mmCIF file of C-alpha atoms in Angstrom:
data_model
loop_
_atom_site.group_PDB
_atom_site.id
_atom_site.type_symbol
_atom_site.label_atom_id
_atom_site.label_comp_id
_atom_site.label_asym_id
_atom_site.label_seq_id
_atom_site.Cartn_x
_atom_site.Cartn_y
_atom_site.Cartn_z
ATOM 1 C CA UNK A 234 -0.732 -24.042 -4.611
ATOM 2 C CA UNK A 235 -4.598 -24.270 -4.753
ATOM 3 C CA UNK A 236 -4.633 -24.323 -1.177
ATOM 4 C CA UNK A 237 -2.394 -21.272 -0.904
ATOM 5 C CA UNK A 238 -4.705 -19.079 -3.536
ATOM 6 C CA UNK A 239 -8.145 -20.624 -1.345
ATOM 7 C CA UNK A 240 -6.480 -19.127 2.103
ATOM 8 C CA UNK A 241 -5.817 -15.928 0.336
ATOM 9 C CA UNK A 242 -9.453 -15.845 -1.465
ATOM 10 C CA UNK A 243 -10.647 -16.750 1.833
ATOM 11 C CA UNK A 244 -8.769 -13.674 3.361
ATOM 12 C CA UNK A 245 -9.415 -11.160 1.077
ATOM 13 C CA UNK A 246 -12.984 -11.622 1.112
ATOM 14 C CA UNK A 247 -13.633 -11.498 4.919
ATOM 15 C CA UNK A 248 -11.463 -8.673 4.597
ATOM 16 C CA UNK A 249 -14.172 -7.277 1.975
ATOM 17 C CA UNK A 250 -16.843 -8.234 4.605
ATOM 18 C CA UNK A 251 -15.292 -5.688 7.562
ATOM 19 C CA UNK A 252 -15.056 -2.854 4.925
ATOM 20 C CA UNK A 253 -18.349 -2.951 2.971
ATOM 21 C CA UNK A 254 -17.680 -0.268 0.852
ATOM 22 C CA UNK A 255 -15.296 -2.072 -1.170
ATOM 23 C CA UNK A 256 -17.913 -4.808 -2.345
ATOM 24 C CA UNK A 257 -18.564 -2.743 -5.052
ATOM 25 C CA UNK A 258 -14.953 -3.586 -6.566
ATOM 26 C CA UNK A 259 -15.260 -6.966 -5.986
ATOM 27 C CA UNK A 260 -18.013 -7.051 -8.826
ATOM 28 C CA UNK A 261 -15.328 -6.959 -11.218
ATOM 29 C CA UNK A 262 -13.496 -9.104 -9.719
ATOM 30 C CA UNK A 263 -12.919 -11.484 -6.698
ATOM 31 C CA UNK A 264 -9.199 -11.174 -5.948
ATOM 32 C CA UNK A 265 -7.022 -8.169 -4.620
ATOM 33 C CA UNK A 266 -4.920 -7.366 -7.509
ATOM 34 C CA UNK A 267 -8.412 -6.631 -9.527
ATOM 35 C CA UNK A 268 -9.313 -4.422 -6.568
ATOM 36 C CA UNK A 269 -5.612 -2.850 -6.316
ATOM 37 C CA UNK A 270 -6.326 -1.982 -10.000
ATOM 38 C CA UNK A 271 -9.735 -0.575 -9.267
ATOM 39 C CA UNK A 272 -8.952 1.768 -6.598
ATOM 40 C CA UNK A 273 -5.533 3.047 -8.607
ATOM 41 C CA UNK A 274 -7.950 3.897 -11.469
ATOM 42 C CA UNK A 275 -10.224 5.434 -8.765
ATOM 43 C CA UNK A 276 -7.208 7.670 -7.856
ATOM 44 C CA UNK A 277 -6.586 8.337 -10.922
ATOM 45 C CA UNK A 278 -10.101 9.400 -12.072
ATOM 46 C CA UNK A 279 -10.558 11.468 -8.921
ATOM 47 C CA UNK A 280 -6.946 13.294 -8.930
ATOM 48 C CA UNK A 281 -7.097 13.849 -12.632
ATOM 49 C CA UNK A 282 -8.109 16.934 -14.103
ATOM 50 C CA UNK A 283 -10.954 15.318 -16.437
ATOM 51 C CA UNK A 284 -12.112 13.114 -13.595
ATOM 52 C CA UNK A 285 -15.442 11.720 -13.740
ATOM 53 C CA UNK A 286 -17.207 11.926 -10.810
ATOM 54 C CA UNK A 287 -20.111 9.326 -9.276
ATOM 55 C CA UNK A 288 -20.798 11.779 -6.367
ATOM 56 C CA UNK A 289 -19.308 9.724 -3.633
ATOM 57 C CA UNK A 290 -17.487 13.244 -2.176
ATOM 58 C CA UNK A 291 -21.022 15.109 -2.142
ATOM 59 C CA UNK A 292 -22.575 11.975 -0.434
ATOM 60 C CA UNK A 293 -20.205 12.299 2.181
ATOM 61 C CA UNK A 294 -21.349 15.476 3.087
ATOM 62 C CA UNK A 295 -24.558 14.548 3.307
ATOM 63 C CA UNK A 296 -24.238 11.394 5.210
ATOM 64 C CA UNK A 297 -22.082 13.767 8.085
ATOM 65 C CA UNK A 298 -24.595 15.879 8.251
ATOM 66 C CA UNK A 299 -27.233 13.423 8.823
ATOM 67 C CA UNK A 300 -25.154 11.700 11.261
ATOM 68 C CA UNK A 301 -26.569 11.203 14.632
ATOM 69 C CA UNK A 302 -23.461 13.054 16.412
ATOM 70 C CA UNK A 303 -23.770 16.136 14.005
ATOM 71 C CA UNK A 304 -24.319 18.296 16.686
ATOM 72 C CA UNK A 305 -20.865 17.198 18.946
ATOM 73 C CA UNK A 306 -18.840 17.092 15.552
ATOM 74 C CA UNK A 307 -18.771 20.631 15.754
ATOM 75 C CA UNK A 308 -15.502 22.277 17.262
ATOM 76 C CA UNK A 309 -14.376 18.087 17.043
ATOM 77 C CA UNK A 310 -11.599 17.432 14.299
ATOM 78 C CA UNK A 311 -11.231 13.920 16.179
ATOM 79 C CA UNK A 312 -15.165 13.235 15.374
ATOM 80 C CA UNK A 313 -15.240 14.764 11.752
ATOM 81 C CA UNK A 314 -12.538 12.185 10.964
ATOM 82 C CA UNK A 315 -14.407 9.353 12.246
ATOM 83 C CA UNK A 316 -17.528 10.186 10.620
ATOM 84 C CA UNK A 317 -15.220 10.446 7.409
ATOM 85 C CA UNK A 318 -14.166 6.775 7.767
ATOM 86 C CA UNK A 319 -17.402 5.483 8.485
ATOM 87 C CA UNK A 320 -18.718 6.662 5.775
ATOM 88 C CA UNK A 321 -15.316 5.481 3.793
ATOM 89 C CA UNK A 322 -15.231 1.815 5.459
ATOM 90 C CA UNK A 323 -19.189 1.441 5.292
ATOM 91 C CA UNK A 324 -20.540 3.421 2.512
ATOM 92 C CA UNK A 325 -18.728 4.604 -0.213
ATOM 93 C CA UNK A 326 -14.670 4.366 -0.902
ATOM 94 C CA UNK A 327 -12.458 7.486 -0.469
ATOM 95 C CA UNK A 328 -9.155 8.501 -1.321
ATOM 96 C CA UNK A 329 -8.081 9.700 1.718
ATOM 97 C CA UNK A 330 -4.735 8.977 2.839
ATOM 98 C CA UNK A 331 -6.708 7.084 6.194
ATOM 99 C CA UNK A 332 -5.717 6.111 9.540
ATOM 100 C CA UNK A 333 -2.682 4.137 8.857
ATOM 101 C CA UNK A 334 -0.716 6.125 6.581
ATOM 102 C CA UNK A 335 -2.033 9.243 8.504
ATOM 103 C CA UNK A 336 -0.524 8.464 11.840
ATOM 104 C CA UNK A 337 3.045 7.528 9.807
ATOM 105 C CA UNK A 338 2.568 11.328 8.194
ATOM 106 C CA UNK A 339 0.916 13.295 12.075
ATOM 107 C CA UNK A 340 3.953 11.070 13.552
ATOM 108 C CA UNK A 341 6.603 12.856 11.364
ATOM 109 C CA UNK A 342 4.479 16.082 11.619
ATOM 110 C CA UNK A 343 4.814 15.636 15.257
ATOM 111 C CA UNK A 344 8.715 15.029 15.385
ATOM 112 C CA UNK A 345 9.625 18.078 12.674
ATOM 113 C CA UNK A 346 7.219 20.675 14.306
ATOM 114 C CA UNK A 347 6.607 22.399 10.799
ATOM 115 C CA UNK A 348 5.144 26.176 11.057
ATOM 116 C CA UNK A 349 4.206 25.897 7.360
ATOM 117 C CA UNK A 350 2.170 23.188 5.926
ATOM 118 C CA UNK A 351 1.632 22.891 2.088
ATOM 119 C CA UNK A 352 -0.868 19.773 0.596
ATOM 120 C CA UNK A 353 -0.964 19.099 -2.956
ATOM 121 C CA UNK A 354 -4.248 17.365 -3.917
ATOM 122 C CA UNK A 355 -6.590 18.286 -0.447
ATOM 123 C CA UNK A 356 -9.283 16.358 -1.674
ATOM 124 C CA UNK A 357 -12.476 16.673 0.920
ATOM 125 C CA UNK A 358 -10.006 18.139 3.505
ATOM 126 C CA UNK A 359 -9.321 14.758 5.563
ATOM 127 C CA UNK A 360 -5.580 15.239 5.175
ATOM 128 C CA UNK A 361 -5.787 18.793 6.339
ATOM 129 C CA UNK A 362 -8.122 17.886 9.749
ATOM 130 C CA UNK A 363 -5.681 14.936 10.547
ATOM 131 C CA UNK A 364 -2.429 17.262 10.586
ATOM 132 C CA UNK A 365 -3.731 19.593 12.808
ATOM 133 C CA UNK A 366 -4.576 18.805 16.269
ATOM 134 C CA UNK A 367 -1.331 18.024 17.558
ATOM 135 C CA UNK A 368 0.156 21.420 16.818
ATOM 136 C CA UNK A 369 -3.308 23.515 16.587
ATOM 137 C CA UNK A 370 -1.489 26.378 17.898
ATOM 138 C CA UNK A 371 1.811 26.653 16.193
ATOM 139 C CA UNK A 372 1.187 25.567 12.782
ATOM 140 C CA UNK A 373 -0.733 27.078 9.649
ATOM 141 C CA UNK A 374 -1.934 24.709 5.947
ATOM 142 C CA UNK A 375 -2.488 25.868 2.767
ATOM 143 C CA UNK A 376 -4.567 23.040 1.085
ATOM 144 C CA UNK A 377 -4.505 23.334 -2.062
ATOM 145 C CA UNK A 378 -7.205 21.198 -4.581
ATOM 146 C CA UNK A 379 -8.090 21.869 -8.459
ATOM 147 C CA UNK A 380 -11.753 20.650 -8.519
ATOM 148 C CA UNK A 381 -14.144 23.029 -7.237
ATOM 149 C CA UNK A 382 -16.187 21.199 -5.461
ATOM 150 C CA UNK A 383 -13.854 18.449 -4.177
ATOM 151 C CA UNK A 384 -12.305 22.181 -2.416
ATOM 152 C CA UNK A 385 -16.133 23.596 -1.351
ATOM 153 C CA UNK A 386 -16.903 20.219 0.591
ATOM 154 C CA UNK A 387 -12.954 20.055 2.177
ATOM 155 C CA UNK A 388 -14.096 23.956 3.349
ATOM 156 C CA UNK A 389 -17.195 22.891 4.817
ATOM 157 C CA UNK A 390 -15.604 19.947 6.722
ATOM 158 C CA UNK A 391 -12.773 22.174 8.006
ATOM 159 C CA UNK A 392 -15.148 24.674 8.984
ATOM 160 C CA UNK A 393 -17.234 22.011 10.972
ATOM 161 C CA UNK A 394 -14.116 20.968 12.773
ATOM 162 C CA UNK A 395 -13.465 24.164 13.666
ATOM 163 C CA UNK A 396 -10.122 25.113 12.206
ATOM 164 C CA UNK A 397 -11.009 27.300 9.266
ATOM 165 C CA UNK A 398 -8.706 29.526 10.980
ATOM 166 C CA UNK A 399 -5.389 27.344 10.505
ATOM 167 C CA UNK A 400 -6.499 25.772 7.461
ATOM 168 C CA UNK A 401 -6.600 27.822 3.624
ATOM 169 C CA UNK A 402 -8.431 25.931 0.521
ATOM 170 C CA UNK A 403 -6.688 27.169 -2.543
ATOM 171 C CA UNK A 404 -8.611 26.175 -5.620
ATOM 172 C CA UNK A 405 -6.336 25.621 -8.932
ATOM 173 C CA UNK A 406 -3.687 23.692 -10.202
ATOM 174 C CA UNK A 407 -0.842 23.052 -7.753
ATOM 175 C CA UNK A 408 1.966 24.863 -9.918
ATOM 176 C CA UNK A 409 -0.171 28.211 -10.546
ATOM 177 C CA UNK A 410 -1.629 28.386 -6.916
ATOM 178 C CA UNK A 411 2.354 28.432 -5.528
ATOM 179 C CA UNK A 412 3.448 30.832 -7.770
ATOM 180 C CA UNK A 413 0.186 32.826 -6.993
ATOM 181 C CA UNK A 414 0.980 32.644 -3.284
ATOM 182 C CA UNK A 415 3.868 33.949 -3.388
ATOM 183 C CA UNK A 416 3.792 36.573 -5.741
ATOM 184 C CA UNK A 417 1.078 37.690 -2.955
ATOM 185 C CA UNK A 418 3.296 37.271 -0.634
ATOM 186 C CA UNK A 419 1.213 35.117 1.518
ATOM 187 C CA UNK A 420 3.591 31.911 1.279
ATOM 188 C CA UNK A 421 7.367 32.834 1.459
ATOM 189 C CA UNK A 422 8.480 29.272 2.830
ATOM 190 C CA UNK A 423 6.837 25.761 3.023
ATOM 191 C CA UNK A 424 8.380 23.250 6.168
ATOM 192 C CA UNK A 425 6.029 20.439 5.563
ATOM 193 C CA UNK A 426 5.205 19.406 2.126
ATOM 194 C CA UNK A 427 2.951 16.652 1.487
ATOM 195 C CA UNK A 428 2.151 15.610 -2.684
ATOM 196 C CA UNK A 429 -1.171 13.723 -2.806
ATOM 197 C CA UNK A 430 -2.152 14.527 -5.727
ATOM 198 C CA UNK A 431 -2.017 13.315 -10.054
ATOM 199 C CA UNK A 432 1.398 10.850 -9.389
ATOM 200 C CA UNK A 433 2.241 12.153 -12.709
ATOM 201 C CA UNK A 434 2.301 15.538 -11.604
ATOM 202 C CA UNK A 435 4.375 15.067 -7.927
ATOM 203 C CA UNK A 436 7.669 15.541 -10.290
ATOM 204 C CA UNK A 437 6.662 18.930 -12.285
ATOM 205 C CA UNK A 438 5.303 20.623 -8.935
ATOM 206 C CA UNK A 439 8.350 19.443 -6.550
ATOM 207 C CA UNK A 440 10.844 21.551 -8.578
ATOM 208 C CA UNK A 441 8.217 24.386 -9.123
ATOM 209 C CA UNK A 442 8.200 24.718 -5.119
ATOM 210 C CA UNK A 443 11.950 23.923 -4.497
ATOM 211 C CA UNK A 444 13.651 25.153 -7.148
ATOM 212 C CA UNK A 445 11.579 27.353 -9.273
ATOM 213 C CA UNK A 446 10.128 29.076 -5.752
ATOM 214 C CA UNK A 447 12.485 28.056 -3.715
ATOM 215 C CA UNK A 448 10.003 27.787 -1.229
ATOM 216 C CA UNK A 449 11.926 24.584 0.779
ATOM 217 C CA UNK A 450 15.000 25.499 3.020
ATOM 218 C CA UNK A 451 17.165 22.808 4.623
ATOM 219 C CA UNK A 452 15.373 20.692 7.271
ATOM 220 C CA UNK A 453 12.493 20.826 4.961
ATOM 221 C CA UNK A 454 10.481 17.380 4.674
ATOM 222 C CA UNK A 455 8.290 16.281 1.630
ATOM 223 C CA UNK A 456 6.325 13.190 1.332
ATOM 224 C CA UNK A 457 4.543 12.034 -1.141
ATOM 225 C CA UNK A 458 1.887 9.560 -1.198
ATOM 226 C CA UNK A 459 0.598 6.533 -2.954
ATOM 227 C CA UNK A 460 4.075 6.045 -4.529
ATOM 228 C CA UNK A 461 3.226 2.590 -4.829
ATOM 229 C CA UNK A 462 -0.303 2.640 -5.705
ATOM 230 C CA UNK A 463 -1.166 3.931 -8.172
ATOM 231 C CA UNK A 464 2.576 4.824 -8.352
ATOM 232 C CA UNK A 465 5.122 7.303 -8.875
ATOM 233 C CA UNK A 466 8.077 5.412 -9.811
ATOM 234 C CA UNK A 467 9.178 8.678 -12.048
ATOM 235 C CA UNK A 468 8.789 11.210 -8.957
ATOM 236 C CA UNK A 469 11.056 8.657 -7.118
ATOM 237 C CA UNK A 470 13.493 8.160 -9.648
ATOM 238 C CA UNK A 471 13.784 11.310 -9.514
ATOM 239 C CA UNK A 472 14.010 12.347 -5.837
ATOM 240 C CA UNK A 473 16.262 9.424 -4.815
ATOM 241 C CA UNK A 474 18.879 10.932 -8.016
ATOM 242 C CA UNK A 475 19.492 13.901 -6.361
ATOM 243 C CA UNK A 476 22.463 14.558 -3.967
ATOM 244 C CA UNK A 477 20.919 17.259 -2.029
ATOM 245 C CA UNK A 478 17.981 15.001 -0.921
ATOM 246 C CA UNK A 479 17.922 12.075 1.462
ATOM 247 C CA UNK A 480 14.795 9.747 0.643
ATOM 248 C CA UNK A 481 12.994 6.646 1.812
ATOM 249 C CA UNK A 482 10.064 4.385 1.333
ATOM 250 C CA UNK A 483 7.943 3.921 4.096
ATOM 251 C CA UNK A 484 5.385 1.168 4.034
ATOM 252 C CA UNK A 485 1.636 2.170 4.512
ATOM 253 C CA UNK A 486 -1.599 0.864 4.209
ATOM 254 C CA UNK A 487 -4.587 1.738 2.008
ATOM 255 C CA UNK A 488 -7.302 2.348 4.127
ATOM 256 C CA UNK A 489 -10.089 0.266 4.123
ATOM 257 C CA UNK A 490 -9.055 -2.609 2.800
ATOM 258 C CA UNK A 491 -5.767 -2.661 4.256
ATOM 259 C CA UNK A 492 -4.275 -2.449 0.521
ATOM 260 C CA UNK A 493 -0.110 -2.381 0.565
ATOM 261 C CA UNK A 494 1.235 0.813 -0.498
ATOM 262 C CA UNK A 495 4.372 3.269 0.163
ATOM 263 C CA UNK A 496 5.099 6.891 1.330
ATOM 264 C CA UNK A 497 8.092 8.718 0.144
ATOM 265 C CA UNK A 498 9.703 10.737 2.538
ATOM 266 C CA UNK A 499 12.706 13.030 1.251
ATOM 267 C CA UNK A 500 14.362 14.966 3.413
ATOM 268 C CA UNK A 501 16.470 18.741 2.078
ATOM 269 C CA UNK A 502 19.567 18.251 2.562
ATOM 270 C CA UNK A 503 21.136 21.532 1.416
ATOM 271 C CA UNK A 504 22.844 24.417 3.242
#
């Protein structure tokens, strides 16, 4: 057994020594659960709506725009994103969804062809720059973040990779923002709709935008991250009750640090 828990000390540490910016969590602790439980309190902290902040987000900004290829960023979603994990691998930890998850979520994006785009929880507007290229033309996000300035630095990236045009930064709580976008009549369906936001919220805000709003028709696909860290085992409960919906864990990765977690991807059923 010994041996067993040395291989896996062994791996999680050279694992640590690829993504620097997770030594940080190792000072509390050597092993992966400890730094499973770190970056789920992370989420927490930086999804919650009395989150404490260290700076990290604003840092980002400044490190891309004191980043040698500043200049060719511009116009270059591809090269915003890979300044944004740089900084997240080398620097400082994000919660972005990252590369892994991302290409399970642009994959699906890809195969559904959504016109309408909704994110819950945009963060510093990673999420928003990945979905886009693919489908620059046909499709349209409304990214919508409480914190103020988690929403001014997502606006500043999307602007530098040119797609302020495609993308909107909404900046309130998820529930009030839908209901305020359609009463303007500015969102009067939602094909794509991705919760990455407080896990304890991905329950109240699904059935304010399906069955409240009824902004979901059938075909309609809704995913929801980090169902398994920090978790959402309500949200799934719930999801996976329900007749009229067809969901599914997929298996992701927490990026860096190639943490396990889970997608859930529910599918409307309903005529």
């Amino acid at each position: 057994m010994s041996t067993n828990n040395d291989q896996a000390k062994a791996a999680w540490l050279a694992k640590v020594e690829q993504y620097p910016s997770l030594k940080k969590f190792v000072e509390a602790g050597d092993g992966y659960v400890s730094v499973c439980q770190s970056i789920a309190s992370l989420y927490f902290k930086s999804h919650s709506r009395v989150s404490s902040h260290d700076g990290r987000e604003q840092n980002l900004l400044s490190f891309i725009k004191a980043h040698p290829n500043f200049e060719t960023m511009q116009g270059n979603p591809t090269l915003v994103l890979q300044a944004m994990d740089e900084f997240a691998y080398q620097h400082d930890f994000l919660i972005n969804i990252g590369e892994h998850k991302g290409k399970i979520v642009t994959d699906l994006i890809a195969k559904v062809k959504p016109k309408v785009l909704v994110e819950l929880g945009g963060y510093v507007g990673y999420s928003a720059i990945l979905k886009l290229p693919p489908l620059r033309t046909s499709i349209y996000i409304w990214s919508l973040e409480f914190d103020a300035n988690f929403a001014a630095i997502a606006s500043e990236l999307i602007k530098l990779a040119g797609l302020s045009d495609i993308v909107s930064v909404v900046v309130g709580s998820a529930d009030e923002s839908l209901r305020k976008l359609k009463a303007d009549s500015k969102l009067s369906s939602i094909d794509f709709l991705f919760l990455d936001h407080v896990e304890d919220l991905c329950e109240q805000d699904f059935k304010v935008a399906v069955d409240e709003l009824k902004l979901l028709k059938t075909g309609a696909v809704i995913v929801a991250d980090n169902v398994k860290v920090p978790g959402a085992p309500e949200y799934r409960k719930y999801v996976r009750s329900r007749e009229d919906l067809r969901s599914e864990a997929v298996k992701g990765l927490i990026m860096p640090g190639e943490l396990e977690d889970e997608l859930e991807i529910t599918y409307v059923l309903w005529a």
